[in-house]
Coordinates of C-alpha atoms in Angstrom, one line a residue:
M1 CA 0.0 0.0 0.0
V2 CA 1.3 3.4 -0.9
L3 CA 0.3 5.0 2.4
E4 CA 2.1 2.4 4.4
A5 CA 5.3 2.9 2.4
K6 CA 5.1 6.7 2.9
V7 CA 4.6 6.3 6.6
K8 CA 7.6 4.0 6.9
Q9 CA 9.7 6.4 4.9
T10 CA 8.6 9.3 7.1
F11 CA 9.3 7.2 10.2
D12 CA 12.8 6.2 9.0
L13 CA 13.6 9.9 8.2
Y14 CA 12.4 10.9 11.6
M15 CA 14.5 8.4 13.4
W16 CA 17.5 9.3 11.3
S17 CA 17.1 13.0 12.2
R18 CA 17.1 12.0 15.9
P19 CA 20.3 11.7 18.1
S20 CA 22.4 8.5 17.9
R21 CA 20.6 7.2 20.9
G22 CA 17.3 7.3 19.0
R23 CA 19.0 5.6 16.0
G24 CA 20.4 2.8 18.2
R25 CA 16.9 2.3 19.6
C26 CA 15.5 2.1 16.0
S27 CA 18.2 -0.4 15.1
S28 CA 17.2 -2.7 17.9
F29 CA 13.5 -2.2 17.0
I30 CA 14.1 -3.3 13.4

């Protein structure tokens, strides 16, 4: 679904713009 892909892209971009602590958290989440 296009909406799902857009949400994931936005979420990834948001996590990437966060501090390294947030990115580490994202890595463990994925």
